[in-house]
PDB file of C-alpha atoms in Angstrom:
ATOM      1  CA  MET A   1      46.550  18.447 246.538  1.00  0.00           C
ATOM      2  CA  ASP A   2      49.110  16.767 244.375  1.00  0.00           C
ATOM      3  CA  GLN A   3      48.528  18.586 240.958  1.00  0.00           C
ATOM      4  CA  ILE A   4      49.630  15.608 238.896  1.00  0.00           C
ATOM      5  CA  GLU A   5      47.687  13.510 241.038  1.00  0.00           C
ATOM      6  CA  ALA A   6      44.919  15.524 240.492  1.00  0.00           C
ATOM      7  CA  MET A   7      45.193  16.651 236.925  1.00  0.00           C
ATOM      8  CA  ARG A   8      45.752  12.127 235.865  1.00  0.00           C
ATOM      9  CA  ALA A   9      42.546  12.549 237.615  1.00  0.00           C
ATOM     10  CA  PHE A  10      40.148  14.064 235.661  1.00  0.00           C
ATOM     11  CA  VAL A  11      41.554  13.160 232.405  1.00  0.00           C
ATOM     12  CA  ALA A  12      40.436   9.596 233.461  1.00  0.00           C
ATOM     13  CA  VAL A  13      37.379  10.769 234.293  1.00  0.00           C
ATOM     14  CA  ALA A  14      36.968  12.519 231.160  1.00  0.00           C
ATOM     15  CA  LYS A  15      38.018   9.545 229.568  1.00  0.00           C
ATOM     16  CA  GLU A  16      34.682   7.268 230.768  1.00  0.00           C
ATOM     17  CA  ASN A  17      32.439  10.076 231.588  1.00  0.00           C
ATOM     18  CA  SER A  18      32.433   8.795 235.235  1.00  0.00           C
ATOM     19  CA  PHE A  19      33.788   8.695 238.469  1.00  0.00           C
ATOM     20  CA  THR A  20      33.403   4.839 239.181  1.00  0.00           C
ATOM     21  CA  GLY A  21      35.072   4.531 235.764  1.00  0.00           C
ATOM     22  CA  ALA A  22      37.798   6.578 236.514  1.00  0.00           C
ATOM     23  CA  ALA A  23      38.730   5.425 239.762  1.00  0.00           C
ATOM     24  CA  ARG A  24      39.051   2.523 238.703  1.00  0.00           C
ATOM     25  CA  ARG A  25      40.855   2.214 235.653  1.00  0.00           C
ATOM     26  CA  LEU A  26      43.292   4.495 238.427  1.00  0.00           C
ATOM     27  CA  GLY A  27      43.214   1.695 241.289  1.00  0.00           C
ATOM     28  CA  ARG A  28      41.897   4.696 243.886  1.00  0.00           C
ATOM     29  CA  SER A  29      38.644   5.017 245.661  1.00  0.00           C
ATOM     30  CA  THR A  30      36.067   6.704 244.749  1.00  0.00           C
ATOM     31  CA  LYS A  31      35.982   9.334 246.776  1.00  0.00           C
ATOM     32  CA  LEU A  32      38.685  10.367 245.953  1.00  0.00           C
ATOM     33  CA  VAL A  33      38.285  10.189 242.609  1.00  0.00           C
ATOM     34  CA  SER A  34      36.286  13.574 243.100  1.00  0.00           C
ATOM     35  CA  ASN A  35      37.768  15.364 245.832  1.00  0.00           C
ATOM     36  CA  HIS A  36      41.216  15.164 243.407  1.00  0.00           C
ATOM     37  CA  VAL A  37      38.795  16.906 240.788  1.00  0.00           C
ATOM     38  CA  ALA A  38      36.213  19.033 243.600  1.00  0.00           C
ATOM     39  CA  ALA A  39      40.034  20.436 244.556  1.00  0.00           C
ATOM     40  CA  LEU A  40      41.597  20.912 241.104  1.00  0.00           C
ATOM     41  CA  GLU A  41      37.992  23.058 239.831  1.00  0.00           C
ATOM     42  CA  ARG A  42      38.792  25.086 243.202  1.00  0.00           C
ATOM     43  CA  ARG A  43      41.838  25.689 242.251  1.00  0.00           C
ATOM     44  CA  LEU A  44      41.314  26.502 239.259  1.00  0.00           C
ATOM     45  CA  SER A  45      37.978  28.611 239.672  1.00  0.00           C
ATOM     46  CA  ALA A  46      35.310  27.352 237.182  1.00  0.00           C
ATOM     47  CA  GLN A  47      33.384  24.266 237.206  1.00  0.00           C
ATOM     48  CA  LEU A  48      34.963  20.991 234.788  1.00  0.00           C
ATOM     49  CA  PHE A  49      32.416  18.774 234.327  1.00  0.00           C
ATOM     50  CA  HIS A  50      28.292  19.009 234.659  1.00  0.00           C
ATOM     51  CA  ARG A  51      27.439  16.307 236.510  1.00  0.00           C
ATOM     52  CA  THR A  52      23.132  14.620 236.876  1.00  0.00           C
ATOM     53  CA  THR A  53      22.682  11.166 238.409  1.00  0.00           C
ATOM     54  CA  ARG A  54      23.533   9.587 235.221  1.00  0.00           C
ATOM     55  CA  SER A  55      26.193  11.466 233.387  1.00  0.00           C
ATOM     56  CA  VAL A  56      29.463  12.950 233.721  1.00  0.00           C
ATOM     57  CA  THR A  57      30.072  15.186 230.243  1.00  0.00           C
ATOM     58  CA  LEU A  58      32.648  18.287 230.116  1.00  0.00           C
ATOM     59  CA  THR A  59      31.645  22.223 230.084  1.00  0.00           C
ATOM     60  CA  ALA A  60      33.436  23.582 227.510  1.00  0.00           C
ATOM     61  CA  VAL A  61      35.612  25.058 229.763  1.00  0.00           C
ATOM     62  CA  GLY A  62      36.726  21.358 230.661  1.00  0.00           C
ATOM     63  CA  SER A  63      37.187  20.407 227.125  1.00  0.00           C
ATOM     64  CA  ALA A  64      40.110  23.195 226.757  1.00  0.00           C
ATOM     65  CA  TYR A  65      41.391  21.993 229.314  1.00  0.00           C
ATOM     66  CA  LEU A  66      41.433  18.176 228.796  1.00  0.00           C
ATOM     67  CA  GLU A  67      43.193  19.224 225.916  1.00  0.00           C
ATOM     68  CA  ARG A  68      46.525  20.970 226.988  1.00  0.00           C
ATOM     69  CA  CYS A  69      45.933  18.742 230.135  1.00  0.00           C
ATOM     70  CA  ARG A  70      46.733  15.529 228.423  1.00  0.00           C
ATOM     71  CA  PRO A  71      50.052  16.818 226.506  1.00  0.00           C
ATOM     72  CA  LEU A  72      51.519  18.281 230.156  1.00  0.00           C
ATOM     73  CA  LEU A  73      50.242  14.655 231.716  1.00  0.00           C
ATOM     74  CA  GLU A  74      52.626  13.366 228.582  1.00  0.00           C
ATOM     75  CA  GLN A  75      55.104  14.340 228.717  1.00  0.00           C
ATOM     76  CA  PHE A  76      56.002  14.423 232.788  1.00  0.00           C
ATOM     77  CA  ASP A  77      55.572  11.002 232.071  1.00  0.00           C
ATOM     78  CA  GLU A  78      58.410  11.486 229.369  1.00  0.00           C
ATOM     79  CA  LEU A  79      60.312  13.621 231.690  1.00  0.00           C
ATOM     80  CA  GLU A  80      60.023  11.118 234.978  1.00  0.00           C
ATOM     81  CA  ASP A  81      61.596   8.025 231.560  1.00  0.00           C
ATOM     82  CA  LEU A  82      64.087  10.053 230.716  1.00  0.00           C
ATOM     83  CA  VAL A  83      65.694  10.781 234.492  1.00  0.00           C
ATOM     84  CA  GLN A  84      64.896   6.783 235.435  1.00  0.00           C
ATOM     85  CA  ASP A  85      66.162   5.436 232.684  1.00  0.00           C
ATOM     86  CA  ARG A  86      63.858   3.483 232.321  1.00  0.00           C
ATOM     87  CA  HIS A  87      63.469   3.003 228.655  1.00  0.00           C
ATOM     88  CA  THR A  88      63.078  -0.894 228.841  1.00  0.00           C
ATOM     89  CA  ASN A  89      61.082  -0.464 230.895  1.00  0.00           C
ATOM     90  CA  LEU A  90      58.031   1.449 229.279  1.00  0.00           C
ATOM     91  CA  SER A  91      54.378   1.234 231.045  1.00  0.00           C
ATOM     92  CA  GLY A  92      51.508   3.081 230.862  1.00  0.00           C
ATOM     93  CA  PRO A  93      48.104   2.939 229.503  1.00  0.00           C
ATOM     94  CA  ILE A  94      48.400   3.015 225.625  1.00  0.00           C
ATOM     95  CA  ARG A  95      44.862   4.109 223.672  1.00  0.00           C
ATOM     96  CA  ILE A  96      44.204   2.376 220.857  1.00  0.00           C
ATOM     97  CA  THR A  97      42.003   2.630 217.664  1.00  0.00           C
ATOM     98  CA  ALA A  98      41.150  -0.752 215.001  1.00  0.00           C
ATOM     99  CA  PRO A  99      38.962  -2.089 212.456  1.00  0.00           C
ATOM    100  CA  THR A 100      37.523  -4.853 213.430  1.00  0.00           C
ATOM    101  CA  GLY A 101      39.259  -7.707 210.500  1.00  0.00           C
ATOM    102  CA  PHE A 102      42.772  -6.010 210.627  1.00  0.00           C
ATOM    103  CA  GLY A 103      42.690  -6.025 213.690  1.00  0.00           C
ATOM    104  CA  SER A 104      41.646  -9.353 215.828  1.00  0.00           C
ATOM    105  CA  ALA A 105      43.990 -11.002 212.597  1.00  0.00           C
ATOM    106  CA  TRP A 106      46.801  -8.989 212.195  1.00  0.00           C
ATOM    107  CA  LEU A 107      47.001  -6.200 215.175  1.00  0.00           C
ATOM    108  CA  VAL A 108      46.390  -9.007 217.524  1.00  0.00           C
ATOM    109  CA  GLN A 109      49.661 -10.653 217.126  1.00  0.00           C
ATOM    110  CA  ALA A 110      51.384  -7.366 216.279  1.00  0.00           C
ATOM    111  CA  LEU A 111      50.805  -6.339 219.421  1.00  0.00           C
ATOM    112  CA  ALA A 112      51.371 -10.082 221.323  1.00  0.00           C
ATOM    113  CA  PRO A 113      55.632  -9.572 221.409  1.00  0.00           C
ATOM    114  CA  PHE A 114      55.704  -6.074 222.048  1.00  0.00           C
ATOM    115  CA  GLN A 115      53.858  -6.788 225.615  1.00  0.00           C
ATOM    116  CA  ILE A 116      55.095  -9.096 226.051  1.00  0.00           C
ATOM    117  CA  LYS A 117      58.511  -6.842 226.150  1.00  0.00           C
ATOM    118  CA  TYR A 118      56.477  -4.230 227.525  1.00  0.00           C
ATOM    119  CA  PRO A 119      54.206  -5.447 230.035  1.00  0.00           C
ATOM    120  CA  ALA A 120      54.063  -2.842 231.648  1.00  0.00           C
ATOM    121  CA  ILE A 121      51.906  -0.679 228.979  1.00  0.00           C
ATOM    122  CA  GLU A 122      48.818  -1.355 229.780  1.00  0.00           C
ATOM    123  CA  VAL A 123      47.185  -1.388 225.997  1.00  0.00           C
ATOM    124  CA  ASP A 124      43.236  -0.604 225.362  1.00  0.00           C
ATOM    125  CA  LEU A 125      42.428  -2.174 222.267  1.00  0.00           C
ATOM    126  CA  HIS A 126      38.761  -1.117 221.035  1.00  0.00           C
ATOM    127  CA  LEU A 127      37.441  -1.860 216.852  1.00  0.00           C
ATOM    128  CA  THR A 128      35.282  -0.659 215.402  1.00  0.00           C
ATOM    129  CA  ASP A 129      34.879  -0.452 211.148  1.00  0.00           C
ATOM    130  CA  LYS A 130      32.841   3.042 212.021  1.00  0.00           C
ATOM    131  CA  ARG A 131      34.951   6.355 211.474  1.00  0.00           C
ATOM    132  CA  VAL A 132      36.250   7.418 215.110  1.00  0.00           C
ATOM    133  CA  ALA A 133      37.970  10.734 216.107  1.00  0.00           C
ATOM    134  CA  LEU A 134      41.075   9.920 217.939  1.00  0.00           C
ATOM    135  CA  VAL A 135      41.651  13.401 219.293  1.00  0.00           C
ATOM    136  CA  GLU A 136      37.941  14.711 220.606  1.00  0.00           C
ATOM    137  CA  GLU A 137      37.021  10.922 221.382  1.00  0.00           C
ATOM    138  CA  GLY A 138      40.634  10.115 223.367  1.00  0.00           C
ATOM    139  CA  PHE A 139      42.231   8.005 222.033  1.00  0.00           C
ATOM    140  CA  ASP A 140      46.637   7.486 221.445  1.00  0.00           C
ATOM    141  CA  LEU A 141      47.059   5.971 217.830  1.00  0.00           C
ATOM    142  CA  GLY A 142      44.684   5.042 215.123  1.00  0.00           C
ATOM    143  CA  VAL A 143      45.836   2.137 213.009  1.00  0.00           C
ATOM    144  CA  ARG A 144      44.101   2.495 209.690  1.00  0.00           C
ATOM    145  CA  ILE A 145      43.969   0.144 206.526  1.00  0.00           C
ATOM    146  CA  GLY A 146      43.512   1.955 202.957  1.00  0.00           C
ATOM    147  CA  ILE A 147      43.263   5.981 202.068  1.00  0.00           C
ATOM    148  CA  LEU A 148      43.916   8.428 203.824  1.00  0.00           C
ATOM    149  CA  ARG A 149      42.211  11.513 203.396  1.00  0.00           C
ATOM    150  CA  ASP A 150      42.789  14.681 203.807  1.00  0.00           C
ATOM    151  CA  SER A 151      44.001  14.625 207.809  1.00  0.00           C
ATOM    152  CA  THR A 152      45.183  17.247 210.616  1.00  0.00           C
ATOM    153  CA  LEU A 153      46.533  13.861 212.282  1.00  0.00           C
ATOM    154  CA  ARG A 154      50.021  13.091 212.233  1.00  0.00           C
ATOM    155  CA  VAL A 155      50.628   9.491 210.285  1.00  0.00           C
ATOM    156  CA  ARG A 156      52.133   6.675 209.513  1.00  0.00           C
ATOM    157  CA  LYS A 157      53.362   4.347 207.032  1.00  0.00           C
ATOM    158  CA  LEU A 158      53.495   1.225 208.762  1.00  0.00           C
ATOM    159  CA  ALA A 159      52.830  -1.384 205.517  1.00  0.00           C
ATOM    160  CA  ASP A 160      52.162  -2.140 202.025  1.00  0.00           C
ATOM    161  CA  MET A 161      49.054  -3.583 201.169  1.00  0.00           C
ATOM    162  CA  PRO A 162      47.634  -5.033 197.670  1.00  0.00           C
ATOM    163  CA  LEU A 163      43.787  -4.815 197.430  1.00  0.00           C
ATOM    164  CA  VAL A 164      43.124  -8.539 194.867  1.00  0.00           C
ATOM    165  CA  ILE A 165      40.721  -9.129 193.036  1.00  0.00           C
ATOM    166  CA  CYS A 166      39.074 -12.839 193.532  1.00  0.00           C
ATOM    167  CA  ALA A 167      36.451 -14.788 192.739  1.00  0.00           C
ATOM    168  CA  ALA A 168      35.821 -18.974 193.848  1.00  0.00           C
ATOM    169  CA  PRO A 169      36.463 -21.349 191.498  1.00  0.00           C
ATOM    170  CA  SER A 170      32.431 -22.173 191.583  1.00  0.00           C
ATOM    171  CA  TYR A 171      31.970 -18.944 189.997  1.00  0.00           C
ATOM    172  CA  LEU A 172      34.269 -18.874 187.519  1.00  0.00           C
ATOM    173  CA  GLU A 173      32.894 -21.619 186.199  1.00  0.00           C
ATOM    174  CA  ALA A 174      30.017 -21.131 185.906  1.00  0.00           C
ATOM    175  CA  HIS A 175      30.467 -17.539 184.665  1.00  0.00           C
ATOM    176  CA  GLY A 176      33.177 -17.709 182.580  1.00  0.00           C
ATOM    177  CA  ARG A 177      36.427 -16.187 184.346  1.00  0.00           C
ATOM    178  CA  PRO A 178      37.485 -11.941 183.103  1.00  0.00           C
ATOM    179  CA  THR A 179      39.965 -12.078 180.516  1.00  0.00           C
ATOM    180  CA  ASP A 180      40.639  -8.097 181.831  1.00  0.00           C
ATOM    181  CA  PRO A 181      39.901  -6.072 184.231  1.00  0.00           C
ATOM    182  CA  GLN A 182      36.958  -4.332 180.878  1.00  0.00           C
ATOM    183  CA  SER A 183      35.681  -7.084 181.031  1.00  0.00           C
ATOM    184  CA  LEU A 184      34.700  -6.904 184.793  1.00  0.00           C
ATOM    185  CA  ALA A 185      31.169  -4.626 183.805  1.00  0.00           C
ATOM    186  CA  SER A 186      29.266  -7.850 182.633  1.00  0.00           C
ATOM    187  CA  HIS A 187      29.863  -9.243 186.490  1.00  0.00           C
ATOM    188  CA  ASN A 188      28.105  -9.729 189.989  1.00  0.00           C
ATOM    189  CA  CYS A 189      31.380  -7.695 191.261  1.00  0.00           C
ATOM    190  CA  PHE A 190      30.666  -6.245 195.295  1.00  0.00           C
ATOM    191  CA  VAL A 191      30.585  -3.219 196.967  1.00  0.00           C
ATOM    192  CA  ASP A 192      33.457  -2.533 199.249  1.00  0.00           C
ATOM    193  CA  GLY A 193      30.972   1.147 201.848  1.00  0.00           C
ATOM    194  CA  ASN A 194      33.770   1.801 203.215  1.00  0.00           C
ATOM    195  CA  ARG A 195      36.329   2.908 199.771  1.00  0.00           C
ATOM    196  CA  PRO A 196      35.941   6.202 198.072  1.00  0.00           C
ATOM    197  CA  GLY A 197      33.897   6.042 195.191  1.00  0.00           C
ATOM    198  CA  PRO A 198      33.388   2.424 195.320  1.00  0.00           C
ATOM    199  CA  ASP A 199      32.010   0.857 192.208  1.00  0.00           C
ATOM    200  CA  THR A 200      35.524   2.898 190.549  1.00  0.00           C
ATOM    201  CA  TRP A 201      38.129  -0.186 190.636  1.00  0.00           C
ATOM    202  CA  HIS A 202      41.882   0.464 189.658  1.00  0.00           C
ATOM    203  CA  PHE A 203      44.303  -0.116 187.646  1.00  0.00           C
ATOM    204  CA  GLY A 204      47.990  -0.451 186.978  1.00  0.00           C
ATOM    205  CA  HIS A 205      49.789   3.250 187.240  1.00  0.00           C
ATOM    206  CA  GLY A 206      51.239   6.339 185.411  1.00  0.00           C
ATOM    207  CA  SER A 207      49.962   5.770 181.085  1.00  0.00           C
ATOM    208  CA  ASP A 208      48.769   1.925 182.002  1.00  0.00           C
ATOM    209  CA  ALA A 209      46.593   3.511 184.352  1.00  0.00           C
ATOM    210  CA  VAL A 210      43.041   2.186 183.970  1.00  0.00           C
ATOM    211  CA  SER A 211      39.222   2.742 185.618  1.00  0.00           C
ATOM    212  CA  VAL A 212      35.969  -0.041 185.155  1.00  0.00           C
ATOM    213  CA  ARG A 213      32.856   0.696 186.199  1.00  0.00           C
ATOM    214  CA  VAL A 214      31.061  -2.438 188.579  1.00  0.00           C
ATOM    215  CA  THR A 215      27.907  -3.931 189.158  1.00  0.00           C
ATOM    216  CA  GLY A 216      26.819  -6.406 191.905  1.00  0.00           C
ATOM    217  CA  ASN A 217      23.603  -6.789 193.964  1.00  0.00           C
ATOM    218  CA  PHE A 218      26.066  -6.962 197.881  1.00  0.00           C
ATOM    219  CA  ALA A 219      27.390  -4.132 199.676  1.00  0.00           C
ATOM    220  CA  VAL A 220      29.291  -4.558 202.943  1.00  0.00           C
ATOM    221  CA  ASN A 221      31.225  -1.781 204.691  1.00  0.00           C
ATOM    222  CA  MET A 222      33.528  -4.912 206.120  1.00  0.00           C
ATOM    223  CA  PRO A 223      36.495  -7.071 203.642  1.00  0.00           C
ATOM    224  CA  ALA A 224      35.982 -10.316 206.267  1.00  0.00           C
ATOM    225  CA  ALA A 225      32.157  -9.919 205.030  1.00  0.00           C
ATOM    226  CA  MET A 226      33.021  -9.212 201.440  1.00  0.00           C
ATOM    227  CA  ALA A 227      35.402 -12.441 201.248  1.00  0.00           C
ATOM    228  CA  ALA A 228      33.012 -14.934 202.721  1.00  0.00           C
ATOM    229  CA  MET A 229      30.470 -14.093 199.901  1.00  0.00           C
ATOM    230  CA  ALA A 230      33.344 -14.736 197.321  1.00  0.00           C
ATOM    231  CA  ILE A 231      34.194 -18.055 198.605  1.00  0.00           C
ATOM    232  CA  GLY A 232      29.693 -18.895 198.841  1.00  0.00           C
ATOM    233  CA  GLY A 233      30.966 -18.789 194.902  1.00  0.00           C
ATOM    234  CA  LEU A 234      28.048 -15.285 194.547  1.00  0.00           C
ATOM    235  CA  GLY A 235      30.330 -13.025 192.948  1.00  0.00           C
ATOM    236  CA  ILE A 236      33.707 -11.383 192.703  1.00  0.00           C
ATOM    237  CA  ALA A 237      35.297  -9.217 194.897  1.00  0.00           C
ATOM    238  CA  CYS A 238      37.986  -6.271 195.485  1.00  0.00           C
ATOM    239  CA  CYS A 239      39.909  -7.298 198.844  1.00  0.00           C
ATOM    240  CA  PRO A 240      42.894  -6.072 200.668  1.00  0.00           C
ATOM    241  CA  ARG A 241      45.059  -8.901 200.836  1.00  0.00           C
ATOM    242  CA  TYR A 242      45.665  -9.648 204.622  1.00  0.00           C
ATOM    243  CA  ALA A 243      41.295 -10.501 204.137  1.00  0.00           C
ATOM    244  CA  VAL A 244      42.165 -12.856 201.730  1.00  0.00           C
ATOM    245  CA  GLU A 245      45.330 -14.477 202.168  1.00  0.00           C
ATOM    246  CA  ALA A 246      43.632 -17.884 203.746  1.00  0.00           C
ATOM    247  CA  PRO A 247      41.321 -18.946 200.555  1.00  0.00           C
ATOM    248  CA  LEU A 248      43.621 -17.947 198.252  1.00  0.00           C
ATOM    249  CA  ALA A 249      46.624 -20.632 199.783  1.00  0.00           C
ATOM    250  CA  ASP A 250      43.749 -23.275 200.376  1.00  0.00           C
ATOM    251  CA  GLY A 251      42.628 -22.295 196.253  1.00  0.00           C
ATOM    252  CA  ARG A 252      38.306 -21.129 198.219  1.00  0.00           C
ATOM    253  CA  LEU A 253      39.540 -18.088 196.041  1.00  0.00           C
ATOM    254  CA  GLU A 254      40.867 -17.225 193.009  1.00  0.00           C
ATOM    255  CA  ALA A 255      43.121 -14.612 192.465  1.00  0.00           C
ATOM    256  CA  LEU A 256      42.198 -12.232 189.008  1.00  0.00           C
ATOM    257  CA  PHE A 257      44.829 -10.028 186.723  1.00  0.00           C
ATOM    258  CA  GLU A 258      47.567 -10.241 189.185  1.00  0.00           C
ATOM    259  CA  ASP A 259      49.265  -8.859 186.686  1.00  0.00           C
ATOM    260  CA  SER A 260      47.452  -5.434 185.910  1.00  0.00           C
ATOM    261  CA  ASN A 261      48.012  -4.372 189.559  1.00  0.00           C
ATOM    262  CA  ALA A 262      45.207  -3.259 191.618  1.00  0.00           C
ATOM    263  CA  MET A 263      45.493   0.627 193.168  1.00  0.00           C
ATOM    264  CA  ASP A 264      47.258  -0.934 196.124  1.00  0.00           C
ATOM    265  CA  TYR A 265      45.977   0.485 200.287  1.00  0.00           C
ATOM    266  CA  GLY A 266      48.669   0.980 202.880  1.00  0.00           C
ATOM    267  CA  VAL A 267      48.315   0.388 206.149  1.00  0.00           C
ATOM    268  CA  TYR A 268      49.102   3.432 208.380  1.00  0.00           C
ATOM    269  CA  ALA A 269      49.465   4.672 212.161  1.00  0.00           C
ATOM    270  CA  LEU A 270      47.696   7.540 212.425  1.00  0.00           C
ATOM    271  CA  TYR A 271      47.923   9.879 215.685  1.00  0.00           C
ATOM    272  CA  PRO A 272      47.454  13.639 217.082  1.00  0.00           C
ATOM    273  CA  PRO A 273      49.775  16.662 216.076  1.00  0.00           C
ATOM    274  CA  ASN A 274      49.279  17.798 219.483  1.00  0.00           C
ATOM    275  CA  ARG A 275      50.128  15.890 221.373  1.00  0.00           C
ATOM    276  CA  HIS A 276      54.193  15.261 222.350  1.00  0.00           C
ATOM    277  CA  LEU A 277      55.201  11.344 221.837  1.00  0.00           C
ATOM    278  CA  THR A 278      55.650   9.373 225.143  1.00  0.00           C
ATOM    279  CA  SER A 279      59.060   6.898 224.885  1.00  0.00           C
ATOM    280  CA  ARG A 280      56.244   4.424 225.723  1.00  0.00           C
ATOM    281  CA  MET A 281      54.037   5.717 222.147  1.00  0.00           C
ATOM    282  CA  ARG A 282      56.811   5.322 220.293  1.00  0.00           C
ATOM    283  CA  ALA A 283      58.112   2.843 220.978  1.00  0.00           C
ATOM    284  CA  LEU A 284      54.267   1.596 219.582  1.00  0.00           C
ATOM    285  CA  ILE A 285      54.897   3.111 216.769  1.00  0.00           C
ATOM    286  CA  ASP A 286      58.048   2.000 215.808  1.00  0.00           C
ATOM    287  CA  HIS A 287      57.719  -1.935 216.672  1.00  0.00           C
ATOM    288  CA  LEU A 288      54.466  -1.886 214.090  1.00  0.00           C
ATOM    289  CA  ALA A 289      56.087  -0.608 211.457  1.00  0.00           C
ATOM    290  CA  ASP A 290      58.874  -3.925 211.378  1.00  0.00           C
ATOM    291  CA  TYR A 291      56.940  -6.128 212.294  1.00  0.00           C
ATOM    292  CA  PHE A 292      54.313  -5.102 209.093  1.00  0.00           C
ATOM    293  CA  GLY A 293      56.834  -3.853 207.108  1.00  0.00           C
ATOM    294  CA  SER A 294      58.230  -7.935 206.991  1.00  0.00           C
ATOM    295  CA  ARG A 295      55.278  -8.387 206.631  1.00  0.00           C
ATOM    296  CA  SER A 296      54.512  -6.659 203.483  1.00  0.00           C
ATOM    297  CA  SER A 297      57.158  -8.515 201.335  1.00  0.00           C
ATOM    298  CA  THR A 298      54.987 -11.715 202.487  1.00  0.00           C
ATOM    299  CA  TRP A 299      51.826  -9.471 201.079  1.00  0.00           C
ATOM    300  CA  ALA A 300      53.090  -8.735 197.681  1.00  0.00           C
ATOM    301  CA  ARG A 301      54.527 -11.910 197.009  1.00  0.00           C
ATOM    302  CA  GLY A 302      50.454 -12.884 197.444  1.00  0.00           C
TER     303      GLY A 302
END
């Protein structure tokens, strides 16, 4: 038995929760993948999966083996890269998770030139607005927008992302233009369910910092949806600039309190701390830092 191939088959089955799905991912027959896993279990004298007619799930031993198996395979791939001097022709899979709005609007634009440069790298991008457990769900990289909560993950900041307080001209005409952050208390302000303390908006820094409690009749956990409601003239939104860049440029929305510096978010790359960083992962993170770093000054200027 080829130990490396058996380990790859095991990891693929764990990712897909299916022997058929793993076979499809690896470009092998289902029977061969099943034989690899069975041989690995015999070698280890342990059952790695619970198998039923409907599901394939890891046993406790299988979960522990998976945690050690992934970094070993990545180190093996890295060793091959070094020996074969393949740094200009990187290959292999990278599984990424990102928020739906930012991922579909901006991350795919950043990934396009990367995949042109490295066509042998297989990017598997999952867009979701739910909080994802990177390690448990088998992701190599997470892209996050916002203020990071405490985490054991390794983090690299890719760019600053300003928050913009904005409203449609029709709303400002009907309800008046707030003159300062404190006057937001008398306006209909949308609440972002993704933010910690979503009903408190912060402005300024240090001794100039101001916090304003806001209320409104609409809450949502997706910036694009909040921006759409603001464009409709229904209230005032606090959105990351990427979500409102186009309507600000064409006049459908107007920025408020631009001199007050609403609290900024960041764009971050997160990855597991106990996983060897392969050449392809390092290349991707460096590429994203360069791409979004060049966008930072544009977002900041508005």
